mmCIF file of C-alpha atoms in Angstrom:
data_model
loop_
_atom_site.group_PDB
_atom_site.id
_atom_site.type_symbol
_atom_site.label_atom_id
_atom_site.label_comp_id
_atom_site.label_asym_id
_atom_site.label_seq_id
_atom_site.Cartn_x
_atom_site.Cartn_y
_atom_site.Cartn_z
ATOM 1 C CA MET A 129 -76.380 -142.171 88.232
ATOM 2 C CA LEU A 130 -75.603 -138.774 89.778
ATOM 3 C CA VAL A 131 -71.871 -139.379 89.382
ATOM 4 C CA TRP A 132 -72.426 -140.435 85.757
ATOM 5 C CA LEU A 133 -74.532 -137.331 85.114
ATOM 6 C CA THR A 134 -71.911 -135.044 86.693
ATOM 7 C CA LEU A 135 -69.076 -136.522 84.651
ATOM 8 C CA SER A 136 -71.196 -136.458 81.498
ATOM 9 C CA ILE A 137 -71.810 -132.725 81.951
ATOM 10 C CA ILE A 138 -68.089 -132.078 82.535
ATOM 11 C CA ASN A 139 -67.054 -134.188 79.538
ATOM 12 C CA GLY A 140 -69.752 -132.661 77.360
ATOM 13 C CA SER A 141 -68.598 -129.124 78.181
ATOM 14 C CA MET A 142 -65.000 -130.099 77.333
ATOM 15 C CA VAL A 143 -65.989 -131.596 73.984
ATOM 16 C CA HIS A 144 -68.032 -128.477 73.203
ATOM 17 C CA THR A 145 -65.077 -126.261 74.109
ATOM 18 C CA PHE A 146 -62.792 -128.290 71.837
ATOM 19 C CA LEU A 147 -65.199 -128.152 68.900
ATOM 20 C CA ARG A 148 -65.743 -124.395 69.182
ATOM 21 C CA HIS A 149 -62.062 -123.426 68.947
ATOM 22 C CA SER A 150 -60.105 -124.434 65.861
ATOM 23 C CA LEU A 151 -56.714 -123.868 67.533
ATOM 24 C CA PHE A 152 -57.192 -127.214 69.309
ATOM 25 C CA TYR A 153 -57.622 -129.013 65.966
ATOM 26 C CA VAL A 154 -53.952 -128.517 65.053
ATOM 27 C CA ASN A 155 -52.472 -129.691 68.356
ATOM 28 C CA PRO A 156 -51.898 -133.466 68.715
ATOM 29 C CA ARG A 157 -52.047 -133.188 72.496
ATOM 30 C CA TYR A 158 -55.613 -131.876 72.525
ATOM 31 C CA ILE A 159 -56.745 -134.270 69.804
ATOM 32 C CA MET A 160 -55.637 -137.249 71.885
ATOM 33 C CA PHE A 161 -57.084 -135.657 75.001
ATOM 34 C CA ILE A 162 -60.526 -135.162 73.482
ATOM 35 C CA CYS A 163 -60.453 -138.726 72.126
ATOM 36 C CA MET A 164 -59.814 -139.950 75.663
ATOM 37 C CA VAL A 165 -62.632 -137.757 77.017
ATOM 38 C CA ILE A 166 -65.092 -139.173 74.462
ATOM 39 C CA ASN A 167 -63.809 -142.715 75.079
ATOM 40 C CA ASP A 168 -64.160 -142.317 78.859
ATOM 41 C CA ALA A 169 -67.657 -140.829 78.510
ATOM 42 C CA LEU A 170 -68.785 -143.765 76.368
ATOM 43 C CA GLN A 171 -67.109 -146.285 78.649
ATOM 44 C CA LEU A 172 -68.650 -144.768 81.770
ATOM 45 C CA THR A 173 -72.105 -144.748 80.154
ATOM 46 C CA LEU A 174 -71.814 -148.425 79.207
ATOM 47 C CA VAL A 175 -70.502 -149.681 82.554
ATOM 48 C CA THR A 176 -73.116 -147.608 84.403
ATOM 49 C CA ALA A 177 -75.827 -149.110 82.195
ATOM 50 C CA LEU A 178 -74.478 -152.616 82.867
ATOM 51 C CA TYR A 179 -74.294 -151.874 86.580
ATOM 52 C CA VAL A 180 -77.900 -150.642 86.701
ATOM 53 C CA ILE A 181 -79.127 -153.521 84.521
ATOM 54 C CA SER A 182 -77.517 -156.033 86.879
ATOM 55 C CA TYR A 183 -79.619 -154.614 89.736
ATOM 56 C CA ILE A 184 -82.922 -154.125 87.906
ATOM 57 C CA PHE A 185 -83.186 -157.002 85.415
ATOM 58 C CA ARG A 186 -80.469 -159.365 86.657
ATOM 59 C CA LYS A 187 -80.555 -161.280 83.340
ATOM 60 C CA ILE A 188 -80.802 -159.971 79.777
ATOM 61 C CA HIS A 189 -80.623 -161.505 76.301
ATOM 62 C CA ALA A 190 -77.139 -162.740 75.466
ATOM 63 C CA SER A 191 -77.169 -160.880 72.134
ATOM 64 C CA VAL A 192 -77.821 -157.526 73.857
ATOM 65 C CA CYS A 193 -75.241 -158.333 76.513
ATOM 66 C CA CYS A 194 -72.733 -159.126 73.758
ATOM 67 C CA ILE A 195 -73.071 -155.675 72.178
ATOM 68 C CA LEU A 196 -72.760 -153.907 75.533
ATOM 69 C CA LEU A 197 -69.804 -155.953 76.759
ATOM 70 C CA VAL A 198 -67.770 -155.819 73.545
ATOM 71 C CA THR A 199 -68.131 -152.031 73.347
ATOM 72 C CA ALA A 200 -67.341 -151.633 77.044
ATOM 73 C CA VAL A 201 -64.210 -153.802 76.733
ATOM 74 C CA VAL A 202 -62.991 -151.848 73.689
ATOM 75 C CA THR A 203 -63.366 -148.492 75.461
ATOM 76 C CA THR A 204 -61.832 -149.825 78.685
ATOM 77 C CA ARG A 205 -58.747 -151.146 76.894
ATOM 78 C CA SER A 206 -58.376 -147.989 74.778
ATOM 79 C CA THR A 207 -57.727 -145.680 77.733
ATOM 80 C CA PRO A 208 -54.259 -147.069 78.698
ATOM 81 C CA LEU A 209 -53.040 -146.938 75.093
ATOM 82 C CA ILE A 210 -54.228 -143.349 74.707
ATOM 83 C CA LEU A 211 -52.425 -142.528 77.958
ATOM 84 C CA ALA A 212 -49.233 -144.016 76.536
ATOM 85 C CA GLY A 213 -49.609 -141.925 73.378
ATOM 86 C CA MET A 214 -50.105 -138.745 75.404
ATOM 87 C CA ALA A 215 -47.063 -139.550 77.559
ATOM 88 C CA VAL A 216 -44.909 -140.016 74.444
ATOM 89 C CA GLU A 217 -46.168 -136.685 73.096
ATOM 90 C CA ARG A 218 -45.099 -134.959 76.321
ATOM 91 C CA TYR A 219 -41.727 -136.720 76.169
ATOM 92 C CA ILE A 220 -41.096 -135.529 72.597
ATOM 93 C CA SER A 221 -42.163 -131.963 73.363
ATOM 94 C CA ILE A 222 -39.712 -131.763 76.296
ATOM 95 C CA CYS A 223 -36.760 -133.818 75.093
ATOM 96 C CA PHE A 224 -36.944 -133.086 71.341
ATOM 97 C CA PRO A 225 -38.540 -129.641 71.082
ATOM 98 C CA LEU A 226 -36.822 -128.802 67.761
ATOM 99 C CA HIS A 227 -38.190 -131.945 66.108
ATOM 100 C CA TYR A 228 -41.642 -131.810 67.692
ATOM 101 C CA SER A 229 -43.429 -130.330 64.656
ATOM 102 C CA GLN A 230 -41.969 -133.031 62.383
ATOM 103 C CA MET A 231 -42.556 -135.970 64.740
ATOM 104 C CA CYS A 232 -45.969 -135.063 66.178
ATOM 105 C CA THR A 233 -48.150 -134.253 63.179
ATOM 106 C CA ILE A 234 -51.923 -134.413 62.836
ATOM 107 C CA PRO A 235 -51.877 -137.318 60.307
ATOM 108 C CA ARG A 236 -49.610 -139.343 62.597
ATOM 109 C CA THR A 237 -51.872 -138.597 65.558
ATOM 110 C CA LEU A 238 -54.950 -139.767 63.659
ATOM 111 C CA LEU A 239 -53.032 -142.852 62.494
ATOM 112 C CA LEU A 240 -52.106 -143.637 66.108
ATOM 113 C CA ILE A 241 -55.758 -143.334 67.175
ATOM 114 C CA GLY A 242 -56.744 -145.693 64.355
ATOM 115 C CA VAL A 243 -54.097 -148.230 65.383
ATOM 116 C CA ILE A 244 -55.310 -148.065 69.000
ATOM 117 C CA PHE A 245 -58.877 -148.728 67.838
ATOM 118 C CA ILE A 246 -57.772 -151.748 65.797
ATOM 119 C CA LEU A 247 -55.641 -153.170 68.644
ATOM 120 C CA THR A 248 -58.439 -152.877 71.196
ATOM 121 C CA THR A 249 -61.202 -154.098 68.873
ATOM 122 C CA THR A 250 -59.438 -157.236 67.634
ATOM 123 C CA PRO A 251 -59.427 -159.363 70.873
ATOM 124 C CA PRO A 252 -63.165 -159.080 71.692
ATOM 125 C CA ILE A 253 -64.083 -159.626 68.034
ATOM 126 C CA ILE A 254 -61.991 -162.823 68.049
ATOM 127 C CA ASP A 255 -63.738 -163.886 71.272
ATOM 128 C CA LEU A 256 -67.110 -163.246 69.629
ATOM 129 C CA LEU A 257 -66.237 -165.236 66.488
ATOM 130 C CA ILE A 258 -64.960 -168.214 68.510
ATOM 131 C CA THR A 259 -68.107 -168.129 70.652
ATOM 132 C CA ILE A 260 -70.343 -168.041 67.555
ATOM 133 C CA MET A 261 -68.554 -171.105 66.191
ATOM 134 C CA LYS A 262 -68.655 -173.104 69.445
ATOM 135 C CA GLU A 263 -72.011 -172.104 70.938
ATOM 136 C CA PRO A 264 -75.392 -173.120 69.461
ATOM 137 C CA PRO A 265 -77.469 -170.301 67.878
ATOM 138 C CA SER A 266 -80.049 -170.674 70.634
ATOM 139 C CA PHE A 267 -77.474 -169.496 73.194
ATOM 140 C CA PHE A 268 -77.740 -165.883 71.975
ATOM 141 C CA HIS A 269 -81.506 -165.964 72.532
ATOM 142 C CA THR A 270 -81.224 -167.066 76.149
ATOM 143 C CA LYS A 271 -81.121 -164.725 79.128
ATOM 144 C CA ILE A 272 -77.889 -164.562 81.125
ATOM 145 C CA PHE A 273 -76.320 -162.413 83.806
ATOM 146 C CA CYS A 274 -74.283 -159.954 81.728
ATOM 147 C CA ASP A 275 -70.740 -160.916 82.601
ATOM 148 C CA TYR A 276 -67.815 -161.466 80.229
ATOM 149 C CA SER A 277 -66.946 -164.910 81.604
ATOM 150 C CA LEU A 278 -70.571 -166.052 81.337
ATOM 151 C CA LEU A 279 -70.934 -164.810 77.783
ATOM 152 C CA PHE A 280 -67.596 -166.044 76.418
ATOM 153 C CA ARG A 281 -67.423 -169.363 78.211
ATOM 154 C CA ASP A 282 -64.592 -171.083 76.348
ATOM 155 C CA GLN A 283 -61.674 -171.558 78.739
ATOM 156 C CA SER A 284 -59.080 -170.870 76.029
ATOM 157 C CA LEU A 285 -60.424 -167.321 75.667
ATOM 158 C CA TYR A 286 -59.638 -166.644 79.324
ATOM 159 C CA TYR A 287 -55.978 -167.594 78.888
ATOM 160 C CA LYS A 288 -55.740 -165.679 75.602
ATOM 161 C CA ASN A 289 -57.052 -162.523 77.222
ATOM 162 C CA CYS A 290 -54.705 -162.935 80.191
ATOM 163 C CA VAL A 291 -51.727 -163.069 77.839
ATOM 164 C CA PHE A 292 -52.989 -160.140 75.784
ATOM 165 C CA ASP A 293 -53.779 -157.937 78.795
ATOM 166 C CA GLY A 294 -50.460 -158.726 80.452
ATOM 167 C CA THR A 295 -48.512 -157.956 77.283
ATOM 168 C CA TYR A 296 -50.074 -154.688 76.373
ATOM 169 C CA PHE A 297 -50.363 -153.370 79.927
ATOM 170 C CA SER A 298 -46.660 -154.141 80.391
ATOM 171 C CA PHE A 299 -45.955 -152.204 77.213
ATOM 172 C CA VAL A 300 -47.968 -149.210 78.447
ATOM 173 C CA ALA A 301 -46.368 -149.320 81.905
ATOM 174 C CA LEU A 302 -42.846 -149.462 80.439
ATOM 175 C CA THR A 303 -43.694 -146.580 78.089
ATOM 176 C CA LEU A 304 -44.882 -144.410 80.970
ATOM 177 C CA LEU A 305 -41.872 -145.358 83.106
ATOM 178 C CA TYR A 306 -39.436 -144.574 80.283
ATOM 179 C CA THR A 307 -40.997 -141.207 79.445
ATOM 180 C CA TYR A 308 -41.186 -140.253 83.125
ATOM 181 C CA CYS A 309 -37.495 -141.053 83.698
ATOM 182 C CA LYS A 310 -36.459 -139.121 80.595
ATOM 183 C CA ILE A 311 -38.498 -136.086 81.633
ATOM 184 C CA MET A 312 -37.017 -136.333 85.149
ATOM 185 C CA LEU A 313 -33.532 -136.171 83.636
ATOM 186 C CA ALA A 314 -34.623 -133.152 81.594
ATOM 187 C CA VAL A 315 -35.818 -131.456 84.782
ATOM 188 C CA ARG A 316 -32.343 -131.772 86.287
ATOM 189 C CA ALA A 317 -30.503 -130.736 83.136
ATOM 190 C CA VAL A 318 -32.592 -127.705 82.110
ATOM 191 C CA SER A 319 -32.017 -124.502 84.009
ATOM 192 C CA THR A 320 -34.589 -122.330 82.190
ATOM 193 C CA GLY A 321 -38.241 -123.075 81.636
ATOM 194 C CA VAL A 322 -38.233 -125.543 84.498
ATOM 195 C CA ILE A 323 -41.888 -124.923 85.347
ATOM 196 C CA SER A 324 -43.151 -126.292 82.024
ATOM 197 C CA VAL A 325 -40.838 -129.300 82.283
ATOM 198 C CA LYS A 326 -41.985 -130.075 85.822
ATOM 199 C CA ARG A 327 -45.584 -129.729 84.717
ATOM 200 C CA ALA A 328 -44.959 -132.283 81.951
ATOM 201 C CA ARG A 329 -43.336 -134.604 84.504
ATOM 202 C CA ASN A 330 -46.335 -134.310 86.818
ATOM 203 C CA THR A 331 -48.664 -134.948 83.892
ATOM 204 C CA VAL A 332 -46.887 -138.208 83.049
ATOM 205 C CA LEU A 333 -46.963 -139.155 86.753
ATOM 206 C CA LEU A 334 -50.727 -138.597 86.820
ATOM 207 C CA HIS A 335 -50.992 -140.741 83.702
ATOM 208 C CA GLY A 336 -49.220 -143.467 85.666
ATOM 209 C CA VAL A 337 -51.713 -143.211 88.528
ATOM 210 C CA GLN A 338 -54.535 -143.293 86.002
ATOM 211 C CA LEU A 339 -53.029 -146.398 84.393
ATOM 212 C CA LEU A 340 -52.790 -148.204 87.741
ATOM 213 C CA LEU A 341 -56.459 -147.468 88.400
ATOM 214 C CA CYS A 342 -57.373 -148.679 84.909
ATOM 215 C CA MET A 343 -55.419 -151.910 85.462
ATOM 216 C CA LEU A 344 -57.613 -152.620 88.483
ATOM 217 C CA ALA A 345 -60.446 -153.356 86.039
ATOM 218 C CA PHE A 346 -58.669 -156.611 85.134
ATOM 219 C CA VAL A 347 -57.697 -157.553 88.678
ATOM 220 C CA VAL A 348 -60.877 -156.630 90.540
ATOM 221 C CA PRO A 349 -63.221 -159.439 89.357
ATOM 222 C CA SER A 350 -61.260 -162.206 91.133
ATOM 223 C CA LEU A 351 -60.630 -160.027 94.198
ATOM 224 C CA GLN A 352 -64.281 -158.972 94.309
ATOM 225 C CA ALA A 353 -65.461 -162.587 94.080
ATOM 226 C CA ALA A 354 -63.159 -163.578 96.948
ATOM 227 C CA LEU A 355 -64.419 -160.769 99.187
ATOM 228 C CA ILE A 356 -68.063 -161.514 98.387
ATOM 229 C CA SER A 357 -67.521 -165.172 99.288
ATOM 230 C CA LEU A 358 -66.058 -164.069 102.625
ATOM 231 C CA PHE A 359 -68.690 -161.382 103.319
ATOM 232 C CA PRO A 360 -71.842 -162.412 101.413
ATOM 233 C CA LYS A 361 -74.055 -159.982 103.354
ATOM 234 C CA LEU A 362 -71.956 -157.041 102.111
ATOM 235 C CA SER A 363 -71.981 -158.058 98.434
ATOM 236 C CA LEU A 364 -73.786 -154.907 97.253
ATOM 237 C CA GLU A 365 -71.452 -152.620 99.204
ATOM 238 C CA ILE A 366 -68.346 -154.459 97.936
ATOM 239 C CA ARG A 367 -69.489 -154.215 94.306
ATOM 240 C CA TYR A 368 -70.292 -150.529 94.694
ATOM 241 C CA ILE A 369 -66.907 -149.678 96.261
ATOM 242 C CA PHE A 370 -65.025 -151.476 93.486
ATOM 243 C CA PHE A 371 -67.233 -149.793 90.892
ATOM 244 C CA LEU A 372 -66.237 -146.370 92.256
ATOM 245 C CA LEU A 373 -62.528 -147.235 92.511
ATOM 246 C CA VAL A 374 -62.189 -148.850 89.091
ATOM 247 C CA TYR A 375 -64.600 -146.997 86.814
ATOM 248 C CA ILE A 376 -65.461 -143.660 88.421
ATOM 249 C CA ILE A 377 -62.287 -142.250 89.991
ATOM 250 C CA PRO A 378 -60.046 -142.775 86.896
ATOM 251 C CA ARG A 379 -62.597 -140.828 84.838
ATOM 252 C CA PHE A 380 -62.326 -137.894 87.250
ATOM 253 C CA LEU A 381 -58.573 -137.715 86.592
ATOM 254 C CA SER A 382 -58.941 -136.974 82.866
ATOM 255 C CA PRO A 383 -60.661 -133.586 83.381
ATOM 256 C CA MET A 384 -58.222 -132.761 86.183
ATOM 257 C CA ILE A 385 -55.082 -133.503 84.148
ATOM 258 C CA TYR A 386 -55.951 -131.361 81.151
ATOM 259 C CA GLY A 387 -59.190 -129.543 81.914
ATOM 260 C CA PHE A 388 -57.947 -127.938 85.123
ATOM 261 C CA ARG A 389 -54.143 -128.082 84.809
ATOM 262 C CA ASP A 390 -53.672 -127.025 81.184
ATOM 263 C CA GLU A 391 -53.703 -123.230 81.110
ATOM 264 C CA GLN A 392 -54.771 -122.828 77.488
ATOM 265 C CA PHE A 393 -57.638 -125.289 77.622
ATOM 266 C CA ARG A 394 -58.704 -124.038 81.065
ATOM 267 C CA LYS A 395 -58.958 -120.465 79.727
ATOM 268 C CA TYR A 396 -61.403 -121.408 76.985
ATOM 269 C CA TRP A 397 -63.220 -123.945 79.099
ATOM 270 C CA THR A 398 -63.899 -121.534 81.971
ATOM 271 C CA ARG A 399 -64.938 -118.885 79.446
ATOM 272 C CA TYR A 400 -67.497 -121.304 78.041
ATOM 273 C CA LEU A 401 -68.788 -122.172 81.527
ATOM 274 C CA SER A 402 -69.078 -118.491 82.481
ATOM 275 C CA CYS A 403 -70.993 -117.766 79.266
ATOM 276 C CA GLN A 404 -73.380 -120.579 80.112
ATOM 277 C CA ASN A 405 -73.955 -119.133 83.581
ATOM 278 C CA GLN A 406 -74.544 -115.648 82.156
ATOM 279 C CA SER A 407 -77.054 -117.048 79.681
ATOM 280 C CA LYS A 408 -78.962 -118.784 82.472
ATOM 281 C CA THR A 409 -78.956 -115.577 84.522
ATOM 282 C CA GLN A 410 -80.316 -113.572 81.586
ATOM 283 C CA VAL A 411 -83.058 -116.110 80.974
ATOM 284 C CA ARG A 412 -83.988 -115.987 84.653
ATOM 285 C CA LEU A 413 -84.176 -112.170 84.582
ATOM 286 C CA VAL A 414 -86.407 -112.232 81.513
ATOM 287 C CA LEU A 415 -88.718 -114.740 83.159
ATOM 288 C CA GLN A 416 -88.863 -112.598 86.294
ATOM 289 C CA LYS A 417 -89.890 -109.570 84.233
ATOM 290 C CA LEU A 418 -92.611 -111.566 82.508
ATOM 291 C CA ASN A 419 -93.766 -113.161 85.711
ATOM 292 C CA PRO A 420 -92.657 -111.517 89.003
ATOM 293 C CA GLN A 421 -93.488 -114.722 90.912
ATOM 294 C CA VAL A 422 -90.693 -116.591 89.123
ATOM 295 C CA LYS A 423 -87.531 -116.855 91.269
#
């Protein structure tokens, strides 16, 4: 909960910084970035809620579990596609700088975000519709342990999701690999402005690391089950370690990639944080004047 609260404060300050400065509204890079920040914040809130619920209540109504799981799956699958979009934007800005303003427009960016939402929403909605048709109505009033395989029990859905996840993760991985190689070639060919090109290359590389961590979310369940069967006494520790590796650490990378490394966003973000600290200091001084015992 402390990690969730810390990341929520960081993400909230970034969203506030974005909303306060209109210059970010006309830059596709920052629009996609803030969409990923909001998506990660929502995803982290949902998985943390599911994690806490699994410890406190163990079982909840299947209908409530359905809402939580479908939303969590949509946000989890959105992150890699947003990463691919951001990598392509970096590739265009480095390799086609003269055509950047024509290729990367705000309407196209919003269209891409809409397409990502449709692509990630369709599979769980199909799973839900098939489950509604095959399961009796009483099933959604029963209490279950909130797990995707226990909620959507049809075996065909498992194979469908395996094919879907493999296809679109391969697409994202190939996109990142292609953009990284192209930017690497640009680094060798360009003799001026190398710092910005290298920074773009490192950004795409960090996107690749982030993607690998996100892909663990679809590999971990089977690995986690195997480890728990081998070490049943350490089941809580194993679940917690995988929770940190799969859901927490990738969400720390988003603020680092753009919040800390991007000079323009960092300037406005740190200005906002310093203003917040000054406001707290002024409030504390006023309280001390009103009541000298206040520290």
